[in-house]
mmCIF file of C-alpha atoms in Angstrom:
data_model
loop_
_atom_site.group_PDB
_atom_site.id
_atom_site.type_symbol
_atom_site.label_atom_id
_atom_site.label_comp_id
_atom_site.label_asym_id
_atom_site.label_seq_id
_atom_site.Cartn_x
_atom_site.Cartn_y
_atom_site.Cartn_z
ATOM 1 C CA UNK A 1099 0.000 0.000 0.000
ATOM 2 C CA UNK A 1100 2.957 2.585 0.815
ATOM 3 C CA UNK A 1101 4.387 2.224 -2.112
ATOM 4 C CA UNK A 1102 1.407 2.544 -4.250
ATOM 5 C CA UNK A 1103 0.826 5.518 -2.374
ATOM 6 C CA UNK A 1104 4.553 7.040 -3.141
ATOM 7 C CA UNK A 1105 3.719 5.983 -7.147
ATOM 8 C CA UNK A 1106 0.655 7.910 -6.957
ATOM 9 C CA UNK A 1107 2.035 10.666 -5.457
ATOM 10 C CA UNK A 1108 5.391 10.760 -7.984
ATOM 11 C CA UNK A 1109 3.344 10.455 -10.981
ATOM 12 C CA UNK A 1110 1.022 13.295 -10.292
ATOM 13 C CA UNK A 1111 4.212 15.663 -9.334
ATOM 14 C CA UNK A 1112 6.338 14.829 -12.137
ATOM 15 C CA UNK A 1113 4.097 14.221 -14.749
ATOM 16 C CA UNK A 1114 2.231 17.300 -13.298
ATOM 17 C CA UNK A 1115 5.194 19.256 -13.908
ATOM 18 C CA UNK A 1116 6.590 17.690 -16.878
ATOM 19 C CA UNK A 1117 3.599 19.364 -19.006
ATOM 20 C CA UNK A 1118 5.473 22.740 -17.757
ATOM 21 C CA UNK A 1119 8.615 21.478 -19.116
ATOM 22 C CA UNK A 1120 7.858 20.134 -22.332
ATOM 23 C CA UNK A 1121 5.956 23.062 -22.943
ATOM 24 C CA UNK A 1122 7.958 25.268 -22.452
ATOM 25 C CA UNK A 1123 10.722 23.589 -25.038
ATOM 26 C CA UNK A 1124 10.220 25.911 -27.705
ATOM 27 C CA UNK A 1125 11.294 28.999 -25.743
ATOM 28 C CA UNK A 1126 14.706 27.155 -25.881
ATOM 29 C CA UNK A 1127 14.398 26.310 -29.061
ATOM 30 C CA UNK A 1128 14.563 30.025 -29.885
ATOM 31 C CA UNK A 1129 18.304 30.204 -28.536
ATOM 32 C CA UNK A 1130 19.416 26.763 -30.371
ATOM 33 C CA UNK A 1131 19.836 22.968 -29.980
ATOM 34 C CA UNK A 1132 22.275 23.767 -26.674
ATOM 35 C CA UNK A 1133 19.724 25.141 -24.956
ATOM 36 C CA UNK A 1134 17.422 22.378 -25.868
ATOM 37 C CA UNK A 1135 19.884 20.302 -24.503
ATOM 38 C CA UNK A 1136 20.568 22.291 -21.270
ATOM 39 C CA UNK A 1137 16.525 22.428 -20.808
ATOM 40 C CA UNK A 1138 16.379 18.604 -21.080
ATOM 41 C CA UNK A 1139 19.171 17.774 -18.717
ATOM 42 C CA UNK A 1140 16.758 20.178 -16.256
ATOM 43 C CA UNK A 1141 14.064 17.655 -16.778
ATOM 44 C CA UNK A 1142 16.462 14.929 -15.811
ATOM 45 C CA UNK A 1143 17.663 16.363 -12.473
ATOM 46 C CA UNK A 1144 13.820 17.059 -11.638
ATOM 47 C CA UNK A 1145 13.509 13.509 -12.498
ATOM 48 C CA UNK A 1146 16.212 11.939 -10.527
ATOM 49 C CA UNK A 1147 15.218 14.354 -7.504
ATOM 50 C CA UNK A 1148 11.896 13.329 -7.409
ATOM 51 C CA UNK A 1149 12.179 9.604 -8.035
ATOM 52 C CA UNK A 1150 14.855 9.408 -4.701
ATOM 53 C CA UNK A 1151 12.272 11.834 -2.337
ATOM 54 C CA UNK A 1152 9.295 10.501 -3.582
ATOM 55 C CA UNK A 1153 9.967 6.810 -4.237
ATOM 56 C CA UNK A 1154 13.250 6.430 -2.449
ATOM 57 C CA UNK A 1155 15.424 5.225 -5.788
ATOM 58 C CA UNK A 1156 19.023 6.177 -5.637
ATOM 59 C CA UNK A 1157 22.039 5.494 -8.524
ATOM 60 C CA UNK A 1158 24.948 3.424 -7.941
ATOM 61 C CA UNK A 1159 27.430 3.549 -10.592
ATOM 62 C CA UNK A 1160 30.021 1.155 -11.242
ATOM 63 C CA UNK A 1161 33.108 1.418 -13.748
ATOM 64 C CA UNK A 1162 34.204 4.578 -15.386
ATOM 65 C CA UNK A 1163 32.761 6.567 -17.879
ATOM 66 C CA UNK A 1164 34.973 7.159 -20.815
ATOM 67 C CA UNK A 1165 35.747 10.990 -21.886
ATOM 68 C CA UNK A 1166 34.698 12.373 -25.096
ATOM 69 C CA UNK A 1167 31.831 11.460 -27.917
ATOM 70 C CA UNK A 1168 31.315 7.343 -27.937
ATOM 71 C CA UNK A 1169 28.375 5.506 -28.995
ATOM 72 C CA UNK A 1170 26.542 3.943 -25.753
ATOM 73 C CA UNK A 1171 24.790 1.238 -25.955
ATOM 74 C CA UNK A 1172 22.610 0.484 -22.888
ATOM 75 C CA UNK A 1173 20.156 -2.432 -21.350
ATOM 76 C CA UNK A 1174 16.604 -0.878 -21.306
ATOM 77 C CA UNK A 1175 13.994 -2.103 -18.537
ATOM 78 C CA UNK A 1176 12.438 1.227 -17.781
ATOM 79 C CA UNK A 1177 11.573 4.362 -18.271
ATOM 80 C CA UNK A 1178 13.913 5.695 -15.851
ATOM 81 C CA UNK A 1179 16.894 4.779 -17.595
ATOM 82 C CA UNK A 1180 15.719 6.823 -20.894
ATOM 83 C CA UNK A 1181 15.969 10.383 -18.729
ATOM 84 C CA UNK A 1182 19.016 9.254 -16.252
ATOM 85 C CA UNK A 1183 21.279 8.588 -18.882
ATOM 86 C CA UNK A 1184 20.368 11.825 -20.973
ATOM 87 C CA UNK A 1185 21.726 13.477 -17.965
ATOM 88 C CA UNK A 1186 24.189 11.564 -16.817
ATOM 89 C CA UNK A 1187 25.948 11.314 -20.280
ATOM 90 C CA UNK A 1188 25.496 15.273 -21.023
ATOM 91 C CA UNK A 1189 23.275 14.709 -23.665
ATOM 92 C CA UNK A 1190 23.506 12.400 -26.131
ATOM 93 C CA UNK A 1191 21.386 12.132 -29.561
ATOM 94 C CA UNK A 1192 19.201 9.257 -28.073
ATOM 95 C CA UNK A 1193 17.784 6.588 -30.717
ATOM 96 C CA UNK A 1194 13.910 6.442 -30.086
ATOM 97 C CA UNK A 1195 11.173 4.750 -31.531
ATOM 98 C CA UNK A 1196 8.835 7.014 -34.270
ATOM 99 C CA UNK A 1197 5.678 6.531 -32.304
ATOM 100 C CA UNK A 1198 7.558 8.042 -29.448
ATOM 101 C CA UNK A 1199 8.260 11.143 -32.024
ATOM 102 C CA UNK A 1200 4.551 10.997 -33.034
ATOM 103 C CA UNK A 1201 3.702 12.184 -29.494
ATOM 104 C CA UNK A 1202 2.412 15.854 -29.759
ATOM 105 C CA UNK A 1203 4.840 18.856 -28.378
ATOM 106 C CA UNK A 1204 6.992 16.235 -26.850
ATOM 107 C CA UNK A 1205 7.850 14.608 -30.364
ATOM 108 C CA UNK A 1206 8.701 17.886 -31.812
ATOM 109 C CA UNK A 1207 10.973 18.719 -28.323
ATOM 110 C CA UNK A 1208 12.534 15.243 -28.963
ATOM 111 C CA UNK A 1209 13.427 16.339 -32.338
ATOM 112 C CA UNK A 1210 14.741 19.579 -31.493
ATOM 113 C CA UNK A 1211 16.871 17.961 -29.096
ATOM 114 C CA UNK A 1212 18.369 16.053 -31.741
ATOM 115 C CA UNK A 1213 17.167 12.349 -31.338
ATOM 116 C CA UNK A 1214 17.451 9.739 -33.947
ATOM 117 C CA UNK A 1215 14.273 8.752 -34.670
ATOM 118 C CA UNK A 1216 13.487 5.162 -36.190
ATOM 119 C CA UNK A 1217 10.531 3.202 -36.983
ATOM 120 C CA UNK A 1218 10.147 -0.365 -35.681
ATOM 121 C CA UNK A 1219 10.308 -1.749 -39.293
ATOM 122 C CA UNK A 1220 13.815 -1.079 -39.495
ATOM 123 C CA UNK A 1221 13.789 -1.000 -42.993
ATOM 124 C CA UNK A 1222 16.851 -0.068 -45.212
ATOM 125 C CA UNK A 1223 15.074 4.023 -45.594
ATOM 126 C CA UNK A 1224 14.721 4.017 -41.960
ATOM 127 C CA UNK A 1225 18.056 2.605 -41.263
ATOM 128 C CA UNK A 1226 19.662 4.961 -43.322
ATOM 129 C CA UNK A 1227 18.169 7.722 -42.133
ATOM 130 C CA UNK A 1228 19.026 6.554 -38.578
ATOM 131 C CA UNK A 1229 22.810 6.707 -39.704
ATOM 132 C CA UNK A 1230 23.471 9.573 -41.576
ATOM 133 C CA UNK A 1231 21.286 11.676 -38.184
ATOM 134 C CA UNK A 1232 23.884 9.482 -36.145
ATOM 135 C CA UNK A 1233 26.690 10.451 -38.213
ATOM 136 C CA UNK A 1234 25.653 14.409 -38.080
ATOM 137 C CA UNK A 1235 25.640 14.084 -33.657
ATOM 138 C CA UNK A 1236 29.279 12.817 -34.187
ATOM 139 C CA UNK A 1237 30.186 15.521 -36.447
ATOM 140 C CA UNK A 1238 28.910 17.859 -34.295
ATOM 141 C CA UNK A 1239 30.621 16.385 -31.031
ATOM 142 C CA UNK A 1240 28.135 14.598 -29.435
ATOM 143 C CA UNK A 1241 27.790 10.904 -28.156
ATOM 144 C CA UNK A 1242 24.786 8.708 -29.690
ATOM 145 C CA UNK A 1243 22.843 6.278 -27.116
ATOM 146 C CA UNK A 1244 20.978 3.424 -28.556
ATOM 147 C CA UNK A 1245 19.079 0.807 -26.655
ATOM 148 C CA UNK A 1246 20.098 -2.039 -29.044
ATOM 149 C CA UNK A 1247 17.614 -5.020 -27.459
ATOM 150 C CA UNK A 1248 15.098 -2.147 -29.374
ATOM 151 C CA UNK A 1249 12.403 -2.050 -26.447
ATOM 152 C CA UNK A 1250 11.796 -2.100 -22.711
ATOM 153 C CA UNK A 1251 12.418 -5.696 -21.165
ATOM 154 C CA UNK A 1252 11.840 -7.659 -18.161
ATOM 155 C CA UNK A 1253 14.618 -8.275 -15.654
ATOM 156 C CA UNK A 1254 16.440 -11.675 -17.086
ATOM 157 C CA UNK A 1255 15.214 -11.374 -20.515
ATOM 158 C CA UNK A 1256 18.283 -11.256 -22.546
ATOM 159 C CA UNK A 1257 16.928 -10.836 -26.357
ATOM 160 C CA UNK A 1258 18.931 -10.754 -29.515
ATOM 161 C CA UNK A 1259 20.457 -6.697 -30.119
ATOM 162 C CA UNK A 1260 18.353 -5.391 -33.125
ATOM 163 C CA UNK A 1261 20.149 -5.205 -36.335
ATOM 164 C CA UNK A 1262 19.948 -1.574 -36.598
ATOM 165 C CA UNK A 1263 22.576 -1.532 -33.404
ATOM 166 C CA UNK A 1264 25.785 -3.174 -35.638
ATOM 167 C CA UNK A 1265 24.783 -1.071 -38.711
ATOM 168 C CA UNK A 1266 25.096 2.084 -36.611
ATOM 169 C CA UNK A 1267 27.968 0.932 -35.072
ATOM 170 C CA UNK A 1268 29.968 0.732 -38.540
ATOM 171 C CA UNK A 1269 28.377 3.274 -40.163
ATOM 172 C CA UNK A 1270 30.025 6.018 -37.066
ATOM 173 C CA UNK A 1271 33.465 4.102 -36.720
ATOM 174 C CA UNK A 1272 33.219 5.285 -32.927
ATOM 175 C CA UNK A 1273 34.149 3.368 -29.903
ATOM 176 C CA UNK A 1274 31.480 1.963 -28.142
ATOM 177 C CA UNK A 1275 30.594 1.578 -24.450
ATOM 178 C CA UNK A 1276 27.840 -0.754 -23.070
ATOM 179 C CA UNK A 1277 25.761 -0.055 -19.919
ATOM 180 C CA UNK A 1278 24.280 -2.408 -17.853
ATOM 181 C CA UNK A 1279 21.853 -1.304 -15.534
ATOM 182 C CA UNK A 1280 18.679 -3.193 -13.301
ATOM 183 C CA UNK A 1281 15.823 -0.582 -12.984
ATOM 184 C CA UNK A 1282 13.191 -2.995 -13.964
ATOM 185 C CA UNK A 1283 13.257 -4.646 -10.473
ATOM 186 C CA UNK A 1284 12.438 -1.001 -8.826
ATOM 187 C CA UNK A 1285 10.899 0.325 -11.756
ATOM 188 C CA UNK A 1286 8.517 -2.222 -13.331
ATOM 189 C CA UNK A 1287 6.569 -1.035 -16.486
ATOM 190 C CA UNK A 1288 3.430 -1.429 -14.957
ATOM 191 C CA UNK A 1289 2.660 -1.803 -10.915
ATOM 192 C CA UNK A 1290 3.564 0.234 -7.710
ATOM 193 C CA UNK A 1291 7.680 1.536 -7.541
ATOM 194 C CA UNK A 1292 9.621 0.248 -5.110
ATOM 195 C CA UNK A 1293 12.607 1.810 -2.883
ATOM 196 C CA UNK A 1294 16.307 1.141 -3.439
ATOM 197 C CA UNK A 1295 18.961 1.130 -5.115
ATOM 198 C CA UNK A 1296 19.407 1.283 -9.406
ATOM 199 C CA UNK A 1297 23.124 0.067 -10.728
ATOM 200 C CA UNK A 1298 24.265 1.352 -13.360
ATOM 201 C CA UNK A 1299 27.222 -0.138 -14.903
ATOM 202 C CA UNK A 1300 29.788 1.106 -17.595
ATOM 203 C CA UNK A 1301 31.616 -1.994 -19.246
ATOM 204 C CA UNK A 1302 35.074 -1.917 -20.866
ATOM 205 C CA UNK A 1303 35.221 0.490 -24.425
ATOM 206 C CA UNK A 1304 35.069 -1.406 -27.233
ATOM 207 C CA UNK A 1305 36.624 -0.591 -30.290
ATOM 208 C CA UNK A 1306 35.313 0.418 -33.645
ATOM 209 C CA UNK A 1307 36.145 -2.090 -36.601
ATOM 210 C CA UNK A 1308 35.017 -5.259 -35.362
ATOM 211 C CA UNK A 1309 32.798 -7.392 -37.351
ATOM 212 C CA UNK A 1310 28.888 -7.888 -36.738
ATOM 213 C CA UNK A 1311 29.244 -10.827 -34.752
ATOM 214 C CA UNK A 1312 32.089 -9.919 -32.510
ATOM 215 C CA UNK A 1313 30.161 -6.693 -31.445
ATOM 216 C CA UNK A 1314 26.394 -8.329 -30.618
ATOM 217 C CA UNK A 1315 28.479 -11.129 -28.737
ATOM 218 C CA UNK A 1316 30.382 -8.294 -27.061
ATOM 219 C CA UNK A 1317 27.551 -5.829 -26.265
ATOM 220 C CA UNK A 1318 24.980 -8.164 -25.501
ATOM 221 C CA UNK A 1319 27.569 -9.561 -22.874
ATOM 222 C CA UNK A 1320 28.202 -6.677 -21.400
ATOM 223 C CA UNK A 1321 25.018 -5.127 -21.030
ATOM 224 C CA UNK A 1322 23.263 -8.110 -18.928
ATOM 225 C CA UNK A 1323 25.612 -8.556 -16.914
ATOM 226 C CA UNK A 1324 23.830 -8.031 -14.324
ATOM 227 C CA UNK A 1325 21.094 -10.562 -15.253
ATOM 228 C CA UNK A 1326 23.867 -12.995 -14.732
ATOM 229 C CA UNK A 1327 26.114 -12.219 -12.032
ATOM 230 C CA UNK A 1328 25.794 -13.573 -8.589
#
């Protein structure tokens, strides 16, 4: 019962709030994609504030995040993960789903911001598309996050990496860091929040150049690890 109270009570402030923030994107937009960026990462601190008063979820991190522009490739088993990571990696062009971008004012904010948008077809258009926005975020400086499993999963599901993930991955020649993280036990898609702790996990850089099959083994290793340790 407490903690469907707490969920109650964090959904109606943040969501509550995040109308305010969304809507207010396009004032930022006058002044450029930076202060986009710097008006998302404000969403994300709101976020991560209100999700440790409110619910009582904190962020360990383990390993060391590398410096400079990368291409991150992360587990996905919630929705927290999607707005810690924007701010926690100082805002990367995110790869998200085009039903996601479909969603008024915050579809056009999302774009704005810079994300790579892709339909769940994955067809060659799409795919290409998907690359040469990646390969525009690198020229520009910026890392690119993709959540290569392609959707939200349970804890210990540990599905196949989408084809789209290698394609980008030799298509931007950049080195590539997984992150393994365990929100879905805290954070379930659907039911009350619990307290605790998240981990958050950066595994070892991997470098660019390696063929399809030696980066999905590689990735998909490193990102559920933590469906597999003891």
């Amino acid at each position: 019962m407490i903690a469907w109270i707490r969920t109650l009570i964090f959904r109606v402030v943040f969501y509550g709030v995040s109308v305010f923030i969304v809507g207010t994107v396009p004032v930022s937009a006058l002044f450029g994609q930076r202060a986009v960026i710097v008006h998302s990462t404000v969403w994300t601190v709101f976020h991560r504030w209100m999700a440790r008063l409110i619910l009582g979820v904190r962020v360990r991190i383990e390993g060391t995040r590398p410096e400079g522009p990368v291409l991150y490739a992360a587990k996905h088993q919630a929705m927290f993960e999607t707005l810690e990571l924007q701010g926690r990696l100082d805002g990367p062009a995110m790869v998200l789903k085009e039903e996601l971008a479909d969603i008024p004012v915050w579809g056009w904010a999302a774009r704005q911001y810079g994300a790579l948008v892709i339909d769940r077809s994955a067809s060659a258009t799409a795919l290409r598309q998907m690359m040469r926005e990646g390969k525009a975020a690198k020229a520009a400086g910026r890392a690119v996050l993709i959540f290569p499993e392609g959707t939200r999963v349970k804890p210990g599901e540990t599905p196949p990496l989408k084809s789209g993930f290698a394609g980008l991955y030799r298509a931007l020649a950049m080195p590539t860091v997984p992150i393994a993280l365990d929100s879905g036990i805290l954070m379930p898609k659907t039911g009350a929040k619990h307290p605790g702790t998240i981990t958050i996990r950066y595994g070892e850089v991997i470098p660019p150049g390696l063929s399809r099959e030696e980066i999905d083994a590689r990735v998909h290793a490193a990102i559920n690890v933590l469906e597999t340790r003891s």
